[in-house]
Structure formats: C-alpha cells, structure tokens
Coordinates of C-alpha atoms and ligand atoms in Angstrom, one line a residue:
Chain A
M358 CA -44.7 -98.9 48.6
K359 CA -41.5 -98.6 46.5
R360 CA -39.2 -101.1 47.7
L361 CA -35.2 -98.7 48.6
R362 CA -32.6 -99.8 46.7
I363 CA -29.0 -99.0 47.7
G364 CA -28.7 -96.6 44.9
D365 CA -31.9 -94.1 45.7
I366 CA -29.9 -93.4 49.0
R367 CA -25.9 -93.7 47.7
P368 CA -26.2 -89.3 47.2
D369 CA -26.8 -88.9 49.7
I370 CA -23.4 -90.9 51.9
K371 CA -21.4 -89.3 49.4
Q372 CA -23.5 -85.7 50.5
I373 CA -23.1 -86.9 53.3
E374 CA -19.7 -87.5 53.3
R375 CA -19.1 -84.1 51.6
R376 CA -20.6 -82.1 54.8
A377 CA -18.4 -84.1 56.9
F378 CA -15.8 -83.4 55.2
L379 CA -16.1 -80.1 54.4
R380 CA -16.4 -79.5 58.8
Q381 CA -13.1 -81.3 59.1
S382 CA -11.6 -78.8 56.6
L383 CA -12.7 -75.8 57.8
S384 CA -13.4 -76.1 61.1
L385 CA -10.3 -75.1 62.1
G386 CA -8.2 -78.9 63.5
A387 CA -9.5 -78.4 66.8
L388 CA -12.6 -76.3 66.7
T389 CA -13.4 -79.5 64.7
M390 CA -13.4 -81.3 68.1
L391 CA -15.1 -78.9 70.1
T392 CA -18.0 -78.6 68.3
G393 CA -18.6 -82.5 68.3
C394 CA -18.6 -82.0 72.5
S395 CA -21.3 -78.6 73.7
L396 CA -23.9 -79.6 76.2
D397 CA -25.7 -81.7 73.5
N398 CA -25.9 -84.9 75.1
P399 CA -26.1 -84.0 78.5
A400 CA -26.7 -87.2 79.6
A401 CA -22.9 -88.1 79.2
P402 CA -21.1 -85.1 79.8
D403 CA -17.8 -85.2 78.9
F404 CA -14.7 -81.9 79.6
I405 CA -15.7 -78.9 77.5
D406 CA -19.3 -79.7 78.5
R407 CA -17.7 -79.5 82.5
V408 CA -16.2 -76.4 81.5
L409 CA -19.2 -74.7 79.4
K410 CA -21.3 -75.8 82.8
G411 CA -18.6 -74.2 85.1
M412 CA -19.5 -70.5 83.0
S413 CA -22.6 -71.0 83.8
H414 CA -22.9 -70.9 86.4
W415 CA -19.9 -68.6 87.5
N416 CA -23.0 -66.4 84.8
D417 CA -25.5 -67.5 86.8
R418 CA -23.6 -66.1 90.3
V419 CA -22.6 -62.1 88.0
Q420 CA -26.0 -61.8 86.8
A421 CA -27.4 -62.3 90.2
A422 CA -25.5 -59.9 91.6
I423 CA -26.4 -57.4 88.1
F424 CA -29.6 -58.3 89.4
S425 CA -31.0 -55.1 90.6
P426 CA -34.7 -55.2 92.6
T427 CA -36.0 -51.8 91.6
R428 CA -35.0 -51.4 87.7
L429 CA -38.0 -51.3 86.6
A430 CA -38.1 -52.7 82.2
P431 CA -39.2 -50.5 80.1
V432 CA -42.2 -50.0 79.9
Y433 CA -44.4 -49.5 75.7
P434 CA -47.7 -47.6 75.2
E435 CA -49.9 -49.4 73.4
S436 CA -49.2 -47.9 70.3
A437 CA -46.3 -49.7 70.5
I438 CA -47.4 -53.8 70.9
T439 CA -46.5 -56.3 69.0
K440 CA -49.1 -57.9 66.6
P441 CA -50.1 -61.0 66.4
F442 CA -47.8 -61.7 69.0
P443 CA -45.8 -64.6 68.2
F444 CA -47.1 -67.7 70.0
N445 CA -43.9 -70.3 70.5
A446 CA -43.3 -73.1 72.6
F447 CA -41.7 -76.7 72.1
Y448 CA -44.4 -77.2 70.6
A449 CA -46.6 -77.1 67.7
E450 CA -48.9 -74.0 68.3
A451 CA -52.1 -77.0 67.5
Q452 CA -50.8 -78.9 70.5
A453 CA -51.1 -76.6 73.5
P454 CA -52.9 -77.8 77.0
V455 CA -56.5 -77.2 76.9
V456 CA -56.9 -76.6 80.6
D457 CA -60.9 -76.0 82.5
G458 CA -61.3 -73.1 83.7
A459 CA -64.0 -74.7 86.0
T460 CA -62.0 -77.3 87.3
Y461 CA -58.4 -75.8 87.0
R462 CA -57.1 -75.7 90.5
L463 CA -53.6 -73.6 92.1
E464 CA -51.5 -75.9 93.7
L465 CA -48.5 -75.0 96.4
A466 CA -45.6 -76.8 98.1
G467 CA -42.6 -76.5 99.5
M468 CA -42.1 -73.7 102.1
I469 CA -45.3 -71.7 102.0
A470 CA -47.4 -71.2 105.7
D471 CA -50.8 -71.7 103.3
K472 CA -50.9 -74.6 100.6
R473 CA -54.8 -74.0 99.8
P474 CA -55.0 -74.5 96.1
W475 CA -56.6 -71.3 94.4
T476 CA -59.2 -71.0 91.9
V477 CA -59.6 -68.8 88.6
A478 CA -62.1 -66.7 90.4
D479 CA -59.8 -66.1 93.7
L480 CA -57.3 -65.5 91.7
R481 CA -58.6 -63.3 90.5
K482 CA -59.6 -61.7 93.6
L483 CA -56.0 -60.0 94.3
P484 CA -55.3 -56.7 93.4
H485 CA -54.5 -56.5 89.4
E486 CA -52.1 -54.9 87.7
S487 CA -51.9 -54.5 83.7
Q488 CA -47.8 -53.5 82.4
V489 CA -47.0 -53.4 78.1
T490 CA -43.1 -54.3 78.1
R491 CA -41.0 -56.7 74.8
H492 CA -40.4 -60.2 75.7
I493 CA -37.4 -61.3 74.9
C494 CA -36.9 -65.1 73.4
V495 CA -33.5 -65.9 73.5
E496 CA -33.3 -67.4 70.2
G497 CA -32.7 -63.3 70.0
W498 CA -35.8 -62.0 68.8
S499 CA -38.2 -59.4 70.3
A500 CA -41.8 -58.6 70.8
I501 CA -43.7 -56.6 72.7
G502 CA -46.8 -57.7 74.5
K503 CA -49.5 -56.3 77.3
W504 CA -50.0 -58.7 80.4
G505 CA -52.5 -58.4 83.8
G506 CA -52.8 -60.1 86.0
V507 CA -51.7 -60.5 89.8
P508 CA -48.8 -59.0 91.2
F509 CA -46.2 -61.7 92.4
H510 CA -45.3 -60.6 95.4
V511 CA -48.2 -59.6 96.4
F512 CA -49.5 -63.1 96.0
L513 CA -46.5 -64.3 97.4
E514 CA -46.9 -62.3 101.0
R515 CA -50.9 -64.1 100.6
I516 CA -49.6 -67.1 101.1
G517 CA -47.4 -66.7 103.2
A518 CA -44.5 -68.4 100.8
D519 CA -40.8 -68.0 102.7
K520 CA -38.8 -64.9 101.1
T521 CA -35.2 -66.3 102.3
A522 CA -36.0 -69.5 100.3
K523 CA -34.2 -69.6 96.8
Y524 CA -36.1 -70.7 94.1
V525 CA -39.4 -70.5 93.1
G526 CA -40.7 -73.6 90.7
F527 CA -43.7 -73.5 88.4
K528 CA -44.6 -77.4 87.2
C529 CA -47.4 -76.6 84.0
A530 CA -50.1 -78.9 82.2
D531 CA -47.3 -78.8 79.0
G532 CA -45.1 -80.5 81.7
Y533 CA -42.6 -77.6 80.5
Y534 CA -41.3 -76.4 84.4
S535 CA -39.1 -73.6 85.5
S536 CA -36.9 -71.6 88.8
I537 CA -36.2 -68.2 89.0
D538 CA -34.6 -66.8 91.8
M539 CA -36.2 -64.5 94.8
P540 CA -35.8 -61.9 94.2
T541 CA -36.6 -61.7 90.9
A542 CA -40.1 -63.7 92.0
L543 CA -40.3 -60.4 94.5
H544 CA -39.8 -58.4 91.5
P545 CA -42.0 -55.3 91.6
Q546 CA -42.9 -56.3 87.6
T547 CA -43.3 -60.0 88.2
L548 CA -46.6 -61.2 87.6
L549 CA -49.1 -63.5 87.7
A550 CA -50.7 -62.8 84.5
L551 CA -54.0 -63.9 83.6
D552 CA -55.2 -61.8 81.3
Y553 CA -53.0 -61.3 77.0
G554 CA -54.0 -57.7 76.0
D555 CA -57.5 -56.5 77.8
A556 CA -58.8 -60.7 77.8
E557 CA -59.2 -63.6 79.6
L558 CA -55.2 -64.5 78.6
P559 CA -56.5 -67.0 75.3
R560 CA -55.3 -70.9 75.3
K561 CA -51.8 -69.9 72.5
Y562 CA -50.4 -67.6 76.1
G563 CA -51.2 -70.4 78.4
Y564 CA -54.7 -69.6 79.5
P565 CA -55.6 -70.0 82.8
M566 CA -52.6 -67.7 84.3
K567 CA -48.3 -67.6 82.8
L568 CA -45.6 -66.2 85.0
R569 CA -45.1 -63.1 83.3
V570 CA -40.9 -62.0 84.3
P571 CA -39.7 -58.7 82.1
T572 CA -36.4 -59.3 83.8
K573 CA -35.3 -62.9 82.2
L574 CA -35.8 -64.1 78.6
G575 CA -38.9 -65.6 77.4
F576 CA -37.8 -69.2 78.3
K577 CA -38.4 -68.5 82.1
N578 CA -42.1 -67.3 81.5
P579 CA -43.5 -70.7 82.5
K580 CA -47.1 -71.0 81.0
H581 CA -49.9 -73.1 82.4
I582 CA -48.8 -72.8 85.3
T583 CA -50.9 -75.7 87.9
E584 CA -47.8 -76.1 90.4
I585 CA -46.3 -73.2 92.5
F586 CA -43.3 -74.4 94.8
V587 CA -41.1 -72.7 96.6
T588 CA -37.3 -74.5 97.8
N589 CA -34.2 -74.3 98.6
D590 CA -33.3 -76.6 96.2
Y591 CA -32.2 -75.9 93.1
P592 CA -35.2 -76.9 90.3
G593 CA -33.8 -76.5 87.3
G594 CA -35.7 -75.7 84.3
Y595 CA -37.4 -77.9 81.4
W596 CA -34.5 -76.1 78.7
E597 CA -32.1 -75.0 81.7
D598 CA -32.2 -78.9 82.0
Q599 CA -30.6 -79.4 78.8
G600 CA -28.1 -76.4 78.7
Y601 CA -29.7 -72.8 78.9
N602 CA -28.7 -70.6 81.6
W603 CA -30.7 -70.6 84.0
F604 CA -31.3 -67.7 85.5
S605 CA -31.6 -66.3 82.1
G606 CA -32.1 -61.7 82.6
S607 CA -32.8 -60.2 81.0
Chain F
M1325 CA 8.5 -39.4 61.6
A1326 CA 11.9 -39.7 60.4
D1327 CA 12.8 -41.8 63.3
M1328 CA 10.2 -44.0 62.5
S1329 CA 13.0 -47.2 61.2
M1330 CA 14.7 -46.9 65.1
S1331 CA 12.0 -47.0 67.5
H1332 CA 11.0 -51.0 68.8
G1333 CA 8.1 -51.4 70.0
S1334 CA 9.4 -51.5 73.2
G1335 CA 12.2 -50.0 75.0
A1336 CA 12.9 -53.3 75.7
A1337 CA 16.0 -54.9 73.8
A1338 CA 16.3 -53.0 69.9
D1339 CA 15.6 -56.2 68.3
E1340 CA 12.7 -57.0 70.7
V1341 CA 9.8 -56.4 67.6
H1342 CA 7.0 -57.8 70.2
P1343 CA 6.4 -57.3 73.8
L1344 CA 5.1 -60.5 74.6
V1345 CA 2.2 -58.8 76.7
V1346 CA 1.6 -58.0 73.1
R1347 CA 2.2 -61.2 71.8
I1348 CA 0.3 -63.0 74.5
T1349 CA -3.2 -60.9 74.7
H1350 CA -3.2 -61.1 70.6
W1351 CA -2.9 -65.2 70.0
V1352 CA -5.2 -65.5 72.9
N1353 CA -7.7 -62.9 71.2
A1354 CA -7.7 -64.0 68.0
F1355 CA -8.8 -68.0 70.4
A1356 CA -11.0 -65.7 71.8
M1357 CA -12.2 -64.1 68.9
I1358 CA -13.2 -68.2 66.8
L1359 CA -15.4 -68.7 70.0
M1360 CA -17.5 -65.9 70.1
I1361 CA -16.9 -65.8 66.7
L1362 CA -19.0 -68.8 65.5
S1363 CA -20.7 -69.5 68.4
G1364 CA -22.0 -66.3 68.0
W1365 CA -22.9 -67.1 64.2
R1366 CA -24.8 -70.0 65.2
I1367 CA -27.0 -68.0 67.9
Y1368 CA -27.8 -65.3 65.0
N1369 CA -28.9 -68.4 63.1
A1370 CA -31.2 -69.1 65.6
S1371 CA -33.5 -65.5 64.3
P1372 CA -31.5 -64.1 61.4
I1373 CA -31.4 -60.3 61.6
F1374 CA -31.2 -60.5 57.9
G1375 CA -32.4 -62.8 55.3
F1376 CA -29.4 -65.7 55.0
R1377 CA -27.8 -68.0 58.0
F1378 CA -24.2 -69.4 58.1
P1379 CA -24.0 -72.8 56.9
D1380 CA -24.2 -74.9 60.3
Q1381 CA -20.9 -76.5 59.6
L1382 CA -18.4 -73.6 60.0
T1383 CA -20.3 -72.6 63.1
L1384 CA -19.8 -73.6 66.6
G1385 CA -22.0 -74.7 69.3
A1386 CA -23.7 -78.6 67.9
W1387 CA -27.4 -75.8 68.7
L1388 CA -28.7 -72.6 70.4
G1389 CA -28.2 -73.4 74.0
G1390 CA -24.4 -74.7 73.2
A1391 CA -23.2 -71.9 70.5
L1392 CA -24.1 -69.5 73.6
A1393 CA -22.8 -71.6 76.4
W1394 CA -19.8 -70.9 73.9
H1395 CA -20.1 -67.3 73.4
F1396 CA -21.0 -67.1 76.7
A1397 CA -18.0 -68.4 78.4
A1398 CA -15.4 -67.2 75.7
M1399 CA -16.6 -64.2 75.5
W1400 CA -14.7 -63.8 79.3
L1401 CA -11.2 -64.5 77.6
L1402 CA -12.2 -61.8 75.2
A1403 CA -13.0 -58.7 77.7
I1404 CA -10.7 -60.0 80.0
N1405 CA -7.8 -60.0 77.9
G1406 CA -8.5 -57.7 76.0
L1407 CA -9.2 -55.1 79.3
V1408 CA -5.7 -56.7 79.9
Y1409 CA -4.1 -55.2 76.2
V1410 CA -5.7 -51.8 76.5
V1411 CA -4.4 -50.5 79.3
Y1412 CA -0.9 -51.5 78.4
G1413 CA -1.2 -50.1 74.9
F1414 CA -1.9 -47.1 77.0
A1415 CA 0.2 -47.9 79.5
S1416 CA 3.3 -48.4 78.0
G1417 CA 2.8 -45.3 75.3
H1418 CA 2.8 -48.5 72.9
F1419 CA -0.7 -46.9 71.5
K1420 CA 0.5 -43.6 71.1
R1421 CA 3.7 -44.7 69.6
D1422 CA 3.0 -47.4 67.0
F1423 CA -0.7 -47.2 66.2
W1424 CA -0.7 -43.0 66.2
P1425 CA -1.1 -40.3 64.9
I1426 CA -3.3 -41.9 61.2
R1427 CA -3.8 -39.4 59.3
P1428 CA -5.3 -39.1 56.1
V1429 CA -3.1 -38.3 53.7
D1430 CA -0.1 -40.7 54.9
V1431 CA -3.2 -43.5 54.5
W1432 CA -3.6 -42.4 51.5
N1433 CA 0.2 -43.1 50.3
D1434 CA 1.1 -45.5 52.1
F1435 CA -2.1 -47.9 50.6
R1436 CA -1.1 -46.8 47.0
A1437 CA 2.3 -47.9 48.0
A1438 CA 1.7 -51.7 49.1
L1439 CA -1.7 -52.1 46.2
T1440 CA 1.9 -51.1 43.9
F1441 CA 4.8 -53.7 45.8
K1442 CA 6.3 -49.4 47.3
L1443 CA 5.9 -50.2 50.1
A1444 CA 8.7 -51.2 52.2
H1445 CA 7.3 -53.3 55.4
R1446 CA 10.1 -52.5 58.9
L1447 CA 9.3 -55.3 61.6
G1448 CA 8.8 -53.5 64.2
T1449 CA 7.2 -49.8 63.0
Y1450 CA 3.4 -49.7 61.3
N1451 CA 2.8 -48.2 58.3
S1452 CA 0.0 -46.1 58.2
V1453 CA -2.8 -48.5 56.1
Q1454 CA -1.5 -51.0 59.2
K1455 CA -2.0 -48.5 62.1
L1456 CA -5.7 -47.4 61.6
L1457 CA -6.9 -51.2 60.4
Y1458 CA -5.1 -52.6 64.5
A1459 CA -6.9 -48.9 65.7
G1460 CA -9.6 -49.8 63.8
V1461 CA -10.6 -53.6 64.7
V1462 CA -9.1 -52.6 68.8
F1463 CA -12.1 -50.1 67.7
L1464 CA -14.8 -52.8 66.3
A1465 CA -14.1 -55.2 69.7
A1466 CA -15.1 -52.9 71.4
A1467 CA -18.3 -51.7 70.0
A1468 CA -18.6 -55.9 70.3
I1469 CA -18.4 -56.1 74.0
V1470 CA -20.4 -52.8 74.8
S1471 CA -23.6 -53.7 72.3
G1472 CA -23.0 -57.3 73.1
L1473 CA -22.9 -56.1 76.8
S1474 CA -26.5 -54.4 76.2
I1475 CA -28.3 -56.7 74.5
W1476 CA -27.1 -59.4 77.4
K1477 CA -28.6 -56.9 79.8
P1478 CA -31.6 -55.4 78.1
V1479 CA -32.3 -54.5 81.7
Q1480 CA -30.4 -53.4 84.2
F1481 CA -28.8 -51.8 81.7
Y1482 CA -30.9 -50.1 80.5
P1483 CA -29.1 -46.7 79.1
L1484 CA -27.1 -48.2 77.6
T1485 CA -29.5 -50.6 75.4
W1486 CA -30.8 -46.9 74.9
L1487 CA -27.3 -45.4 73.3
L1488 CA -27.4 -47.1 71.1
G1489 CA -29.9 -47.4 70.2
G1490 CA -32.8 -50.2 71.9
Y1491 CA -32.7 -54.0 71.9
D1492 CA -32.9 -54.1 68.2
F1493 CA -31.2 -52.1 67.1
A1494 CA -28.3 -53.0 68.6
R1495 CA -28.6 -56.7 67.8
I1496 CA -27.7 -54.9 64.3
V1497 CA -25.2 -53.7 66.2
H1498 CA -23.5 -56.0 67.4
F1499 CA -23.8 -58.0 63.3
L1500 CA -22.3 -54.7 62.2
A1501 CA -19.0 -55.2 64.8
M1502 CA -18.8 -58.7 64.0
S1503 CA -18.9 -58.0 60.1
G1504 CA -15.9 -56.1 60.1
I1505 CA -14.0 -58.3 62.4
V1506 CA -14.4 -60.4 60.2
G1507 CA -13.4 -59.0 57.7
F1508 CA -10.3 -56.8 59.9
L1509 CA -9.8 -60.6 59.9
V1510 CA -9.5 -61.1 56.3
V1511 CA -7.7 -58.8 55.3
H1512 CA -5.1 -59.3 58.3
I1513 CA -4.5 -62.9 57.3
A1514 CA -4.1 -62.1 53.8
L1515 CA -1.0 -59.6 54.4
V1516 CA 0.4 -61.5 56.6
A1517 CA 0.7 -64.8 54.9
L1518 CA 1.9 -62.1 51.8
V1519 CA 4.5 -61.0 53.9
P1520 CA 5.6 -64.5 56.0
S1521 CA 8.7 -63.2 57.3
T1522 CA 6.3 -61.1 60.3
F1523 CA 4.2 -64.1 61.5
V1524 CA 7.2 -66.2 63.7
P1525 CA 8.1 -62.1 65.5
M1526 CA 4.3 -62.4 66.9
I1527 CA 5.4 -65.4 68.5
T1528 CA 8.9 -64.9 69.5
G1529 CA 8.7 -61.4 70.2
R1530 CA 11.8 -61.6 67.8
A1531 CA 13.4 -61.2 63.9
A1532 CA 16.0 -62.8 62.3
A1533 CA 18.5 -60.0 61.3
A1534 CA 18.8 -60.3 58.1
H1535 CA 14.6 -59.7 57.7
E1536 CA 15.1 -56.2 59.0
G1537 CA 13.6 -53.4 56.9
E1538 CA 12.6 -56.5 54.3
T1539 CA 9.7 -55.0 51.0
T1540 CA 7.2 -56.9 49.7
R1541 CA 8.4 -56.3 46.6
Ligands
HEM490 C1 -9.1 -63.4 65.4 C2 -8.5 -61.8 65.3 C3 -7.3 -60.9 65.5 C4 -7.7 -60.0 65.3 C5 -8.3 -58.7 66.1 C6 -6.4 -59.7 65.6 C7 -5.2 -58.2 65.7 C8 -4.1 -57.5 65.9 C9 -3.4 -56.8 66.1 C10 -4.4 -55.7 67.3 C11 -1.9 -57.1 66.0 C12 -1.5 -54.9 66.5 C13 -0.3 -55.8 67.9 C14 -0.5 -54.7 68.7 O1 0.6 -54.1 67.9 O2 -0.8 -54.1 69.3 C15 -1.7 -57.9 64.8 C16 -0.7 -58.0 65.1 C17 -0.4 -59.0 64.0 N1 -1.6 -60.1 63.9 FE1 -3.6 -60.7 64.2 N2 -4.7 -60.6 64.9 C18 -5.9 -61.4 64.5 C19 -5.7 -63.3 64.1 C20 -4.5 -63.0 63.6 C21 -4.2 -64.4 63.3 C22 -5.7 -65.5 62.8 C23 -2.8 -64.1 62.7 C24 -2.0 -65.3 61.9 C25 -2.7 -65.5 61.3 C26 -2.8 -63.3 63.0 C27 -1.1 -62.5 62.5 C28 -0.5 -61.2 63.2 C29 0.9 -61.2 62.9 C30 2.1 -61.9 62.1 C31 1.0 -59.4 63.3 C32 2.1 -59.0 63.4 C33 2.1 -58.1 62.2 C34 3.2 -57.2 62.4 O3 3.9 -56.9 62.9 O4 2.8 -56.0 61.0 N3 -3.9 -62.3 63.8 N4 -2.8 -58.8 65.1

C-alpha cells in the first residue's frame, strides 16, 4: 500500500480552493448563501428550507386542484414503446430485490375493511387491463412502456378501502416507500401492474407487482410492493422525505 | 416619430423616465429570472438534452430536489410579477407608446448607428433595437412560462403540450426560451455597462437633468 504524503494531495486542495473561489465570485453574492441550503440536509432545515417546503406544500394543493379525475394520460401505439425501457432506482440493476412469487403476500393495513393478504395468483384472478403510456422521470427524461394489471380502483373497491381517506401508502421489498392522494388512486388509468409488455413483470421492473400511475412522475410508481395501506396521516415517501415534491403530478 | 424625444414613458411628472410599476416589476423579474435560470441549469444537468452540462458551481439548489424546489417556488414570483407587468404594459399604454411600432428599417438603421456609436441614447425613449430586444424578451419569457407549464403538467394540460410538439419537444422549446433570455441578458447588461447613466433611473425613476439627451458617442 502506498503511503500518502501531503504533496500528493496538495494539488487537490488547491483545486478545491480554486473551485470555492470560483463559486463565490460567480454565484452573485447573496445567491452563494442560498445555494448552501437547498433541502440538502432534511435533519437541519434553515429559513430557506422552510420557505421552499412551504412553497412545495402550496404546490401540492395547486396540483390537487388542477388534477382531473377523468382526464386520461395520452396512450400510444405499441410501435412507440421505448426499447429497451430504462431501469431506474436508487440502486443498480443488479441490486434489485429477488422476490419469491410462491411465498409472496401483499399485506393490507389501515382504513381497509378486508385486510386479508393477497397472493400473486389471487391478484391475477381480478379484472386485467393494459395500456401504453409515457413514464416521465423527475430527472426530465421520458420513456414509453406497456403495463398490464388490475385497475387500482377495482382493487380498492374489492378490499373495501375507505375512499374518503386522504392517502394510499406503499411499502416495498427494496425498502422504498411512497404514497399518493386518493383521487389519483381512483383514476381509471392507475394500475396494480403485474405485467410489463405482454409478459410477467420482470425483476428489474418491479416483480411481482408495481403501481403504474401515468398521471404522476416515475418515482411515484413504487415497485416490488409488499404492503398497501390507507390512511389520513401523511405517509411521505423515500424521495419525498428528502425534498421532492409530494404530489408530483403530470 | 418627431415627438419621440418629448414623450416620456408615462403621463406623470415630466422627468419620470420609468414608471414605478415598471421599476418594481423589472427588479422582481430580474431576481426571479436568475433563480429560474440557475435552478433550471441544475435540473437540466440531471438529464442533459444536449451533449453538455452546466458547471454545478454555477447552479442553484445543491441537488436535483433542491433545484426543483427553487424552480417551482420562484415560478410563482416570475409568473405573477410578469402578469402584473404585462397587464400594466397594455392597460397604461406603456407597451404601445414605448415598444411600438417596431419597423425593420428603423431597427436596421438604429443598429448600424449603434455599431458606429452614432446612436443617441435618450432616457425615457427606446430606440428601435431596444424596442425589438424588450418586446422580444417579453415574448421569450412568455414562451418559457408556457413551455414550462406544458412540461410540468403534460397530462392535465395535454392540449398545450401537444401544441408544443409533445413532452420531449416542449423540453427543447423550454431550453431555447431560456437560452434566448440568457442571450438577451448578456447584451442587456453589456449595454447598461456601456451607458451607465441608464442604471439609476431604473431604480429611482428619475434622471439627473444634465443627462437628458446624452449620447454614447
Ligand atoms: C434577468 C432578466 C432581465 C430581464 C428579462 C430584463 C428586461 C428588461 C426590459 C423588458 C426592460 C424594458 C422595461 C420597460 O420599459 O418596460 C428593461 C430595462 C432596463 N433594464 Fe433590464 N432586464 C433584466 C435584468 C437586468 C439587470 C440585471 C440589469 C442591471 C444591470 C438591468 C437593467 C436595466 C436598465 C438600466 C433598464 C432601462 C434601460 C433604458 O432606460 O434604456 N436589467 N429590462
């Protein structure tokens, strides 16, 4: 092992200093102070963080008002499907969870009348629909894919979910979690997707089941769902808790 | 336009170069625009459309989530302030009086005169190049807002997104509107630096009498 001498790292220090200098001289005085505090430390919110959070909550309300329960996301011909459809998660593709379909159970909790867990086979007995829609990522890219599964409103009805509740929350096999508003959960195109293309949902796209919400950004489409709960207490989400806007409607 | 040198921006006091509403909305806009541009660059970096990224040190927001939070907060300031400015511009006659007409011949003549430093800068009246630049940047700001809406809500505002050529093309339109505004800003600030006597009136609304009819030479 090579021992580090101060001479080895000094050029780096210089570069960091130079970068800091550039940043201070270029980011227009007051803005320098602002850039340091942009929801990058949720544990210690400062004044700017609170303003940005407040505006984000305001935007949640505006988006809920703009959201139409009947307006459909545009659908595309199968020839428009993006190939290969990109993999995206907070980990690399090789780390995607391995879920055993034979022992898998979808758990239900919260304001739901019938909380019996569901097997994949039981889910497949419910009405099935498929659609080709555009998946839009919060990063700005988009891709068109085909998902098939159970219309979520059918499932919520079947389990006796309280449709007057505010939120539907999701917990996933990879530790991911998220939540959506009830009107979006009941939207005709919101699917409990079991298929991608014409085949069973592969591991990289969320086996055995993901939520497909064509009226929301990609990160509001949790994969590998293991629990669904209905609640009036704001459940947040993996990215939402770090600062992404909660509603994130399209 | 023989009466140009006599007509000041508003019907108010004769020495008022810029009405109060224009001054306030101008500086609020400059602040909001800069927040939008710098946070927008950070958002662009998360998924670049073209083969380059903006240096992170120049951007606002520290990470994608922070940049989006800035962008979606400042957009309200930009849009509401812009609306006040545009409604005022039409209702008060400011746009018609000071931005109109824009004749290509005048623009060309004024442009040539400016390049040879023969163009007089009269405070309170805009030459044809200025008129074109100002009307142009108002149009670009509107284009940025409309294309921004269409990529923010491509489902709820689908007809708008469709008009702009779909989600991916609307992203490009949004980028081009930003580029045009940044281009304007470079020219705009260079011109203010060249004719610094225009700067104080944009804050106080008034010019020192001696500066009236000053030329850039
Ligand atoms: C950030 C984006 C900016 C935009 C979009 C913008 C746009 C405009 C517009 C449309 C006008 C004409 C106002 C009217 O009469 O209605 C104007 C005037 C003016 N702006 Fe800006 N501006 C920006 C930033 C700045 C900055 C940073 C400065 C300071 C260096 C500045 C200095 C001025 C001055 C001095 C005038 C008056 C020019 C004259 O009297 O000939 N602007 N600007």
